[in-house]
């Protein structure tokens, strides 16, 4: 079994319900979900003129290879109606692999750890909730250390888990 950390994000439709459905789907297709952060709300990063995101980090115990896990993540996105029209654009569901054990991988289709993890507060904060002392395999810094040093100033706040309308 390998331990992978995923980041889920949604900024279209009922974001909280989409994330919950994705957790269920990934538990079925990717492996056993062994930890889940709370839901965090943040302004969009990159392409900023769009609705705010909800993000959630997951710890998954998986037998899948990194490439198979990527395919499971992309299948969950498709199941949620994801359309890839504009880079960093609005989406029903985005699933990123942040870490996969201590693997460092750089291929045309997958980079591990996620190359922008150290510069994204919206990824580090939920990840720190469930994996604060985990070491980033490339930088040899804990997730808490990366969060403390993160240059991203976007506000990331714990989301009240109420139905969205």
Coordinates of N, CA, C and O in Angstrom, one line a residue:
X1 N 0.8 -1.2 0.0 CA 0.0 0.0 0.0 C 0.9 1.2 0.0 O 1.9 1.3 0.7
X2 N 0.5 2.2 -0.8 CA 1.1 3.5 -0.8 C 0.2 4.5 -0.2 O -1.0 4.4 -0.3
X3 N 0.8 5.6 0.3 CA 0.0 6.7 0.9 C 0.1 7.9 -0.1 O 1.2 8.3 -0.4
X4 N -1.1 8.3 -0.5 CA -1.2 9.5 -1.4 C -2.0 10.6 -0.7 O -2.9 10.3 0.0
X5 N -1.6 11.8 -1.0 CA -2.4 12.9 -0.5 C -3.0 13.7 -1.8 O -2.2 14.0 -2.7
X6 N -4.3 13.9 -1.7 CA -5.0 14.5 -2.8 C -5.6 15.8 -2.4 O -5.9 16.0 -1.2
X7 N -5.8 16.7 -3.3 CA -6.5 18.0 -3.0 C -7.7 18.0 -3.9 O -7.5 17.9 -5.2
X8 N -8.9 18.2 -3.4 CA -10.1 18.3 -4.1 C -10.5 19.8 -4.1 O -10.3 20.5 -3.1
X9 N -11.0 20.3 -5.2 CA -11.5 21.6 -5.3 C -12.7 21.7 -6.2 O -12.9 21.0 -7.1
X10 N -13.6 22.6 -5.8 CA -14.8 22.9 -6.6 C -15.3 24.3 -6.4 O -15.2 24.9 -5.3
X11 N -15.7 24.9 -7.6 CA -16.2 26.3 -7.4 C -17.5 26.5 -8.3 O -17.9 27.6 -8.6
X12 N -18.1 25.4 -8.7 CA -19.3 25.5 -9.5 C -20.4 24.6 -8.8 O -20.0 23.5 -8.4
X13 N -21.6 25.0 -8.8 CA -22.7 24.2 -8.3 C -22.6 24.1 -6.8 O -22.1 24.9 -6.1
X14 N -23.2 23.0 -6.3 CA -23.2 22.7 -4.8 C -21.8 22.1 -4.5 O -21.6 20.9 -4.6
X15 N -20.9 23.0 -4.2 CA -19.5 22.7 -4.0 C -19.3 21.6 -3.0 O -18.5 20.6 -3.2
X16 N -19.9 21.8 -1.8 CA -19.8 20.8 -0.7 C -20.3 19.4 -1.1 O -19.6 18.4 -0.8
X17 N -21.4 19.4 -1.8 CA -22.0 18.1 -2.2 C -21.1 17.4 -3.2 O -20.9 16.2 -3.2
X18 N -20.5 18.2 -4.1 CA -19.6 17.7 -5.1 C -18.4 17.1 -4.5 O -17.9 16.0 -4.9
X19 N -17.8 17.8 -3.5 CA -16.6 17.2 -2.8 C -17.0 16.0 -2.1 O -16.2 15.0 -2.1
X20 N -18.1 15.9 -1.4 CA -18.5 14.7 -0.7 C -18.7 13.5 -1.7 O -18.2 12.4 -1.4
X21 N -19.3 13.8 -2.8 CA -19.5 12.7 -3.8 C -18.1 12.3 -4.3 O -17.9 11.1 -4.6
X22 N -17.2 13.2 -4.5 CA -15.8 12.9 -4.9 C -15.1 12.0 -3.9 O -14.4 11.1 -4.3
X23 N -15.2 12.3 -2.6 CA -14.6 11.5 -1.6 C -15.1 10.0 -1.7 O -14.4 9.1 -1.7
X24 N -16.4 9.9 -1.9 CA -17.0 8.5 -2.0 C -16.5 7.8 -3.3 O -16.1 6.7 -3.2
X25 N -16.5 8.6 -4.4 CA -16.0 8.0 -5.7 C -14.5 7.6 -5.6 O -14.2 6.5 -6.0
X26 N -13.7 8.4 -5.0 CA -12.3 8.1 -4.9 C -12.0 7.0 -3.9 O -11.1 6.2 -4.1
X27 N -12.9 6.9 -2.9 CA -12.8 5.8 -1.9 C -13.1 4.4 -2.6 O -12.5 3.4 -2.3
X28 N -13.9 4.5 -3.6 CA -14.3 3.3 -4.4 C -13.2 3.0 -5.4 O -12.8 1.8 -5.6
X29 N -12.7 4.0 -6.1 CA -11.8 3.8 -7.3 C -10.3 3.9 -7.0 O -9.5 3.3 -7.7
X30 N -10.0 4.7 -6.0 CA -8.5 5.0 -5.8 C -7.9 4.3 -4.7 O -6.7 4.0 -4.7
X31 N -8.7 4.0 -3.7 CA -8.2 3.3 -2.5 C -9.0 3.8 -1.3 O -10.0 4.4 -1.4
X32 N -8.5 3.4 -0.1 CA -9.2 3.7 1.1 C -8.9 5.1 1.6 O -7.7 5.4 1.8
X33 N -9.9 5.9 1.8 CA -9.7 7.3 2.3 C -9.5 7.1 3.8 O -10.4 6.7 4.5
X34 N -8.3 7.5 4.3 CA -8.0 7.3 5.7 C -8.0 8.6 6.5 O -8.0 8.5 7.8
X35 N -8.0 9.7 5.9 CA -8.2 11.0 6.5 C -8.7 12.0 5.6 O -8.4 12.0 4.4
X36 N -9.5 12.9 6.1 CA -10.0 14.0 5.3 C -10.0 15.3 6.1 O -10.4 15.3 7.2
X37 N -9.5 16.4 5.5 CA -9.5 17.7 6.2 C -11.0 18.2 6.2 O -11.9 17.7 5.5
X38 N -11.1 19.3 6.9 CA -12.3 20.1 6.7 C -12.4 20.7 5.4 O -11.5 20.6 4.6
X39 N -13.5 21.4 5.1 CA -13.6 22.2 3.8 C -13.1 23.6 4.0 O -13.5 24.2 5.0
X40 N -12.3 24.1 3.1 CA -11.7 25.4 3.2 C -12.2 26.2 2.0 O -12.1 25.7 0.9
X41 N -12.5 27.5 2.2 CA -12.9 28.3 1.2 C -11.8 29.3 0.9 O -11.2 29.9 1.8
X42 N -11.6 29.6 -0.4 CA -10.6 30.5 -0.8 C -11.0 31.1 -2.2 O -11.7 30.6 -3.0
X43 N -10.4 32.3 -2.4 CA -10.6 33.0 -3.7 C -9.8 32.2 -4.7 O -8.9 31.5 -4.4
X44 N -10.3 32.3 -5.9 CA -9.6 31.6 -7.0 C -8.1 32.0 -7.1 O -7.8 33.2 -7.0
X45 N -7.3 31.1 -7.5 CA -5.8 31.3 -7.6 C -5.5 31.2 -9.1 O -6.1 30.4 -9.8
X46 N -4.7 32.0 -9.6 CA -4.3 32.0 -11.0 C -5.3 32.8 -11.9 O -5.0 34.0 -12.1
X47 N -6.4 32.3 -12.3 CA -7.4 33.0 -13.0 C -8.4 33.5 -11.9 O -9.3 32.7 -11.5
X48 N -8.4 34.7 -11.5 CA -9.1 35.2 -10.3 C -10.5 35.6 -10.5 O -11.2 35.7 -9.5
X49 N -10.9 35.9 -11.7 CA -12.3 36.4 -12.0 C -13.2 35.2 -12.1 O -13.7 34.9 -13.2
X50 N -13.5 34.5 -11.0 CA -14.4 33.4 -11.0 C -14.8 33.1 -9.5 O -14.3 33.7 -8.6
X51 N -15.8 32.3 -9.3 CA -16.3 32.1 -7.9 C -15.3 31.5 -7.0 O -14.3 30.8 -7.5
X52 N -15.5 31.6 -5.7 CA -14.5 31.1 -4.7 C -14.6 29.5 -4.7 O -15.6 28.9 -5.1
X53 N -13.5 28.9 -4.3 CA -13.4 27.5 -4.3 C -13.6 27.0 -2.9 O -13.3 27.6 -1.9
X54 N -14.1 25.7 -2.8 CA -14.0 24.9 -1.6 C -12.9 23.9 -1.9 O -12.9 23.3 -3.0
X55 N -12.0 23.7 -0.9 CA -11.0 22.7 -1.1 C -11.0 21.8 0.1 O -11.3 22.1 1.2
X56 N -10.5 20.5 -0.1 CA -10.4 19.5 0.9 C -9.2 18.6 0.6 O -9.1 18.2 -0.6
X57 N -8.4 18.3 1.6 CA -7.3 17.4 1.4 C -7.7 16.0 1.9 O -8.5 15.9 2.9
X58 N -7.2 15.0 1.2 CA -7.5 13.6 1.5 C -6.2 12.8 1.6 O -5.3 13.0 0.9
X59 N -6.2 11.9 2.6 CA -5.1 10.9 2.6 C -5.7 9.6 2.1 O -6.8 9.2 2.6
X60 N -5.1 8.9 1.2 CA -5.6 7.7 0.5 C -4.6 6.6 0.6 O -3.4 6.9 0.2
X61 N -5.0 5.5 1.1 CA -4.1 4.3 1.0 C -4.5 3.6 -0.3 O -5.6 3.2 -0.5
X62 N -3.5 3.4 -1.2 CA -3.8 2.9 -2.5 C -2.8 1.8 -3.0 O -1.7 1.8 -2.6
X63 N -3.3 0.9 -3.8 CA -2.5 -0.1 -4.5 C -2.2 0.4 -5.9 O -1.4 -0.2 -6.6
X64 N -2.8 1.5 -6.3 CA -2.6 2.1 -7.7 C -1.2 2.7 -7.9 O -0.6 3.3 -6.9
X65 N -0.7 2.6 -9.0 CA 0.5 3.3 -9.4 C 0.2 4.8 -9.5 O -1.0 5.1 -9.6
X66 N 1.2 5.6 -9.5 CA 0.9 7.1 -9.7 C 0.0 7.3 -11.0 O -0.9 8.1 -10.9
X67 N 0.3 6.7 -12.1 CA -0.4 6.9 -13.3 C -1.8 6.4 -13.2 O -2.8 7.0 -13.7
X68 N -2.0 5.2 -12.6 CA -3.4 4.7 -12.3 C -4.1 5.6 -11.4 O -5.3 5.8 -11.6
X69 N -3.5 6.2 -10.4 CA -4.1 7.1 -9.5 C -4.6 8.4 -10.2 O -5.7 8.9 -10.0
X70 N -3.7 8.9 -11.1 CA -4.1 10.0 -11.9 C -5.3 9.7 -12.7 O -6.2 10.6 -12.8
X71 N -5.4 8.6 -13.3 CA -6.5 8.2 -14.1 C -7.8 8.1 -13.3 O -8.9 8.6 -13.7
X72 N -7.7 7.6 -12.0 CA -8.8 7.6 -11.1 C -9.3 9.0 -10.8 O -10.5 9.2 -10.7
X73 N -8.3 9.9 -10.5 CA -8.7 11.3 -10.2 C -9.4 11.9 -11.4 O -10.4 12.6 -11.2
X74 N -8.9 11.7 -12.6 CA -9.5 12.3 -13.8 C -10.9 11.7 -14.0 O -11.8 12.4 -14.5
X75 N -11.0 10.4 -13.7 CA -12.4 9.8 -13.9 C -13.4 10.4 -12.9 O -14.5 10.7 -13.3
X76 N -12.9 10.7 -11.7 CA -13.8 11.3 -10.7 C -14.2 12.7 -11.2 O -15.3 13.2 -11.0
X77 N -13.2 13.5 -11.8 CA -13.5 14.8 -12.3 C -14.6 14.7 -13.4 O -15.5 15.5 -13.5
X78 N -14.4 13.7 -14.3 CA -15.4 13.5 -15.4 C -16.7 13.2 -14.9 O -17.8 13.7 -15.4
X79 N -16.8 12.3 -13.9 CA -18.0 11.9 -13.3 C -18.8 13.1 -12.7 O -20.0 13.1 -12.7
X80 N -18.0 14.1 -12.2 CA -18.6 15.3 -11.7 C -18.9 16.3 -12.7 O -19.4 17.5 -12.4
X81 N -18.7 16.0 -14.0 CA -19.0 16.9 -15.1 C -18.0 17.9 -15.4 O -18.2 19.0 -16.0
X82 N -16.7 17.7 -15.0 CA -15.6 18.6 -15.3 C -15.4 18.8 -16.8 O -15.4 17.8 -17.6
X83 N -15.3 20.0 -17.2 CA -14.9 20.3 -18.6 C -13.7 21.2 -18.6 O -13.6 22.2 -17.8
X84 N -12.7 20.8 -19.3 CA -11.4 21.5 -19.4 C -11.4 22.5 -20.5 O -11.0 22.2 -21.6
X85 N -11.9 23.7 -20.2 CA -12.0 24.7 -21.3 C -10.9 25.7 -21.2 O -10.4 26.2 -22.2
X86 N -10.6 26.2 -20.0 CA -9.6 27.2 -19.7 C -8.7 26.8 -18.6 O -9.2 26.3 -17.5
X87 N -7.4 26.9 -18.7 CA -6.5 26.6 -17.6 C -6.8 27.4 -16.4 O -7.0 28.6 -16.5
X88 N -6.9 26.8 -15.3 CA -7.3 27.4 -14.0 C -8.7 28.0 -14.0 O -9.0 28.8 -13.2
X89 N -9.5 27.6 -14.9 CA -10.9 28.1 -15.0 C -11.8 27.5 -14.0 O -11.4 26.6 -13.3
X90 N -13.0 28.0 -14.0 CA -14.1 27.5 -13.1 C -14.3 26.0 -13.4 O -14.2 25.6 -14.5
X91 N -14.6 25.2 -12.3 CA -14.8 23.8 -12.6 C -15.6 23.1 -11.5 O -15.6 23.6 -10.3
X92 N -16.4 22.1 -11.9 CA -17.2 21.4 -10.9 C -16.3 20.6 -9.9 O -16.6 20.6 -8.7
X93 N -15.2 20.1 -10.4 CA -14.3 19.3 -9.6 C -12.9 19.3 -10.2 O -12.7 19.1 -11.4
X94 N -11.9 19.5 -9.3 CA -10.5 19.4 -9.6 C -9.9 18.5 -8.6 O -10.2 18.6 -7.4
X95 N -9.2 17.5 -9.0 CA -8.5 16.6 -8.1 C -7.0 16.5 -8.5 O -6.6 16.2 -9.6
X96 N -6.2 17.0 -7.5 CA -4.7 17.0 -7.7 C -4.1 16.0 -6.8 O -4.5 15.9 -5.7
X97 N -3.1 15.3 -7.3 CA -2.2 14.5 -6.5 C -1.1 15.4 -5.9 O -0.3 15.9 -6.7
X98 N -1.1 15.6 -4.6 CA -0.1 16.5 -4.0 C 1.2 15.7 -3.7 O 2.3 16.1 -4.0
X99 N 1.0 14.5 -3.1 CA 2.2 13.7 -2.7 C 1.8 12.2 -2.9 O 0.6 11.9 -2.8
X100 N 2.8 11.4 -3.2 CA 2.6 10.0 -3.4 C 3.8 9.3 -2.7 O 4.9 9.3 -3.2
X101 N 3.6 8.9 -1.4 CA 4.7 8.4 -0.6 C 5.8 9.4 -0.7 O 5.5 10.6 -0.6
X102 N 7.0 9.0 -0.8 CA 8.1 9.9 -0.9 C 8.7 10.0 -2.3 O 9.8 10.3 -2.6
X103 N 7.8 9.7 -3.3 CA 8.2 9.6 -4.7 C 8.4 11.0 -5.3 O 7.6 11.9 -5.1
X104 N 9.5 11.2 -6.1 CA 9.7 12.3 -6.9 C 9.6 11.8 -8.3 O 10.4 10.9 -8.7
X105 N 8.7 12.4 -9.1 CA 8.5 12.0 -10.5 C 8.3 13.2 -11.4 O 7.6 14.1 -11.0
X106 N 8.8 13.2 -12.5 CA 8.7 14.2 -13.5 C 8.5 13.7 -14.9 O 9.4 13.3 -15.5
X107 N 7.2 13.5 -15.3 CA 6.9 13.0 -16.6 C 6.1 14.1 -17.3 O 5.6 15.0 -16.7
X108 N 5.8 14.0 -18.6 CA 5.0 14.9 -19.3 C 3.6 15.0 -18.8 O 2.9 16.0 -18.9
X109 N 3.1 13.9 -18.2 CA 1.7 13.9 -17.7 C 1.5 14.0 -16.2 O 0.4 14.3 -15.7
X110 N 2.6 13.8 -15.4 CA 2.5 13.8 -14.0 C 3.8 14.2 -13.3 O 4.8 13.7 -13.6
X111 N 3.7 15.2 -12.4 CA 4.8 15.6 -11.6 C 4.5 15.4 -10.2 O 3.4 15.9 -9.7
X112 N 5.4 14.8 -9.4 CA 5.2 14.5 -8.0 C 6.5 14.9 -7.3 O 7.5 14.5 -7.8
X113 N 6.3 15.5 -6.1 CA 5.2 16.1 -5.6 C 4.6 17.2 -6.5 O 5.3 17.6 -7.5
X114 N 3.4 17.6 -6.3 CA 2.8 18.6 -7.1 C 3.7 19.8 -7.2 O 4.1 20.3 -6.1
X115 N 4.1 20.3 -8.4 CA 5.1 21.3 -8.5 C 4.8 22.7 -7.8 O 5.7 23.4 -7.4
X116 N 3.5 23.0 -7.7 CA 3.1 24.3 -7.1 C 2.6 24.2 -5.7 O 2.2 25.2 -5.1
X117 N 2.8 23.0 -5.1 CA 2.3 22.9 -3.7 C 2.9 23.9 -2.7 O 2.2 24.5 -2.0
X118 N 4.2 24.2 -2.7 CA 4.8 25.1 -1.8 C 4.3 26.5 -1.9 O 4.4 27.3 -1.0
X119 N 3.7 26.9 -3.0 CA 3.3 28.3 -3.2 C 1.7 28.4 -3.2 O 1.2 29.5 -3.5
X120 N 1.0 27.4 -2.7 CA -0.4 27.5 -2.7 C -1.0 27.2 -1.3 O -1.0 26.1 -0.8
X121 N -1.3 28.3 -0.6 CA -1.9 28.2 0.8 C -3.2 27.4 0.8 O -3.4 26.6 1.7
X122 N -4.0 27.5 -0.3 CA -5.2 26.7 -0.3 C -5.0 25.2 -0.4 O -5.9 24.4 0.0
X123 N -3.8 24.8 -0.8 CA -3.5 23.4 -0.7 C -2.8 23.0 0.6 O -3.1 22.0 1.2
X124 N -1.9 23.9 1.0 CA -1.1 23.6 2.2 C -1.9 23.6 3.5 O -1.7 22.7 4.4
X125 N -2.9 24.5 3.6 CA -3.6 24.6 4.9 C -4.5 23.3 5.1 O -4.4 22.7 6.2
X126 N -5.3 22.8 4.2 CA -6.0 21.6 4.4 C -5.1 20.4 4.6 O -5.3 19.5 5.4
X127 N -4.0 20.4 3.8 CA -3.0 19.3 3.9 C -2.4 19.3 5.3 O -2.2 18.2 5.9
X128 N -2.1 20.4 5.8 CA -1.4 20.5 7.2 C -2.4 20.0 8.2 O -1.9 19.4 9.2
X129 N -3.7 20.1 8.0 CA -4.7 19.6 9.0 C -4.5 18.1 9.1 O -4.7 17.5 10.2
X130 N -4.2 17.3 8.1 CA -4.1 15.9 8.1 C -2.7 15.3 8.0 O -2.5 14.1 8.2
X131 N -1.8 16.1 7.6 CA -0.4 15.6 7.4 C 0.7 16.7 7.7 O 1.6 16.8 7.0
X132 N 0.5 17.3 8.8 CA 1.4 18.4 9.2 C 2.9 18.1 9.2 O 3.7 18.8 8.8
X133 N 3.2 16.9 9.7 CA 4.6 16.5 9.9 C 5.2 15.7 8.7 O 6.3 15.3 8.7
X134 N 4.4 15.5 7.7 CA 4.8 14.7 6.5 C 5.9 15.6 5.8 O 5.7 16.8 5.6
X135 N 7.0 15.0 5.3 CA 8.0 15.7 4.6 C 7.7 15.7 3.1 O 7.4 14.7 2.5
X136 N 7.9 16.9 2.6 CA 7.9 17.1 1.1 C 9.2 16.4 0.6 O 10.3 16.8 1.0
X137 N 9.1 15.4 -0.2 CA 10.3 14.6 -0.6 C 11.3 15.3 -1.4 O 12.5 15.0 -1.4
X138 N 10.9 16.4 -2.1 CA 11.9 17.2 -2.9 C 12.6 18.2 -2.0 O 13.8 18.4 -2.1
X139 N 11.8 18.9 -1.2 CA 12.4 20.0 -0.4 C 12.8 19.6 1.0 O 13.5 20.4 1.7
X140 N 12.4 18.4 1.4 CA 12.8 17.9 2.8 C 12.3 18.9 3.9 O 13.1 19.1 4.8
X141 N 11.2 19.4 3.7 CA 10.5 20.3 4.7 C 9.2 19.7 5.0 O 8.5 19.1 4.1
X142 N 8.7 19.9 6.3 CA 7.4 19.4 6.6 C 6.3 20.3 6.0 O 6.6 21.4 5.6
X143 N 5.1 19.7 5.9 CA 4.0 20.5 5.4 C 3.8 21.8 6.2 O 3.6 22.9 5.7
X144 N 3.9 21.6 7.6 CA 3.8 22.8 8.4 C 4.9 23.9 8.1 O 4.6 25.1 8.1
X145 N 6.1 23.4 7.9 CA 7.2 24.4 7.5 C 6.9 25.1 6.2 O 7.0 26.3 6.1
X146 N 6.4 24.3 5.2 CA 6.0 24.9 4.0 C 4.9 25.9 4.1 O 4.9 27.0 3.5
X147 N 3.9 25.6 4.9 CA 2.8 26.5 5.2 C 3.3 27.8 5.8 O 2.9 28.9 5.4
X148 N 4.2 27.7 6.8 CA 4.7 28.9 7.5 C 5.5 29.8 6.5 O 5.6 31.0 6.7
X149 N 6.1 29.2 5.5 CA 7.0 29.9 4.6 C 6.2 30.3 3.3 O 6.8 31.0 2.4
X150 N 5.0 29.9 3.2 CA 4.2 30.1 1.9 C 4.1 31.6 1.6 O 3.6 32.3 2.4
X151 N 4.4 32.0 0.4 CA 4.3 33.4 0.0 C 2.9 33.8 -0.4 O 2.6 35.0 -0.5
X152 N 2.0 32.8 -0.6 CA 0.6 33.0 -1.1 C -0.1 33.8 0.1 O -0.2 33.3 1.2
X153 N -0.7 34.9 -0.3 CA -1.4 35.7 0.7 C -3.0 35.6 0.6 O -3.7 36.3 1.3
X154 N -3.5 34.7 -0.3 CA -4.9 34.6 -0.4 C -5.5 34.0 0.9 O -4.9 33.1 1.5
X155 N -6.6 34.6 1.3 CA -7.2 34.1 2.6 C -7.8 32.7 2.3 O -8.4 32.5 1.3
X156 N -7.6 31.9 3.3 CA -8.1 30.5 3.3 C -8.8 30.3 4.6 O -8.2 30.4 5.6
X157 N -10.2 30.1 4.6 CA -10.9 30.0 5.8 C -11.7 28.7 5.9 O -12.2 28.2 4.8
X158 N -11.8 28.2 7.1 CA -12.6 27.0 7.3 C -14.1 27.3 6.9 O -14.6 28.3 7.3
X159 N -14.7 26.5 6.1 CA -16.0 26.7 5.6 C -17.0 26.1 6.5 O -16.9 25.0 7.0
X160 N -18.1 26.8 6.8 CA -19.2 26.3 7.6 C -19.9 25.3 6.7 O -20.3 25.5 5.6
X161 N -20.0 24.0 7.2 CA -20.6 23.0 6.4 C -22.1 23.0 6.5 O -22.7 22.3 7.2
X162 N -22.7 23.8 5.7 CA -24.1 23.9 5.6 C -24.4 23.7 4.1 O -23.6 24.0 3.2
X163 N -25.7 23.2 3.8 CA -26.0 23.0 2.4 C -25.9 24.3 1.6 O -26.3 25.4 2.2
X164 N -25.4 24.2 0.4 CA -25.3 25.4 -0.4 C -26.5 25.5 -1.3 O -27.1 24.5 -1.7
X165 N -26.9 26.7 -1.7 CA -28.0 26.9 -2.5 C -27.7 27.7 -3.6 O -27.8 28.0 -4.6

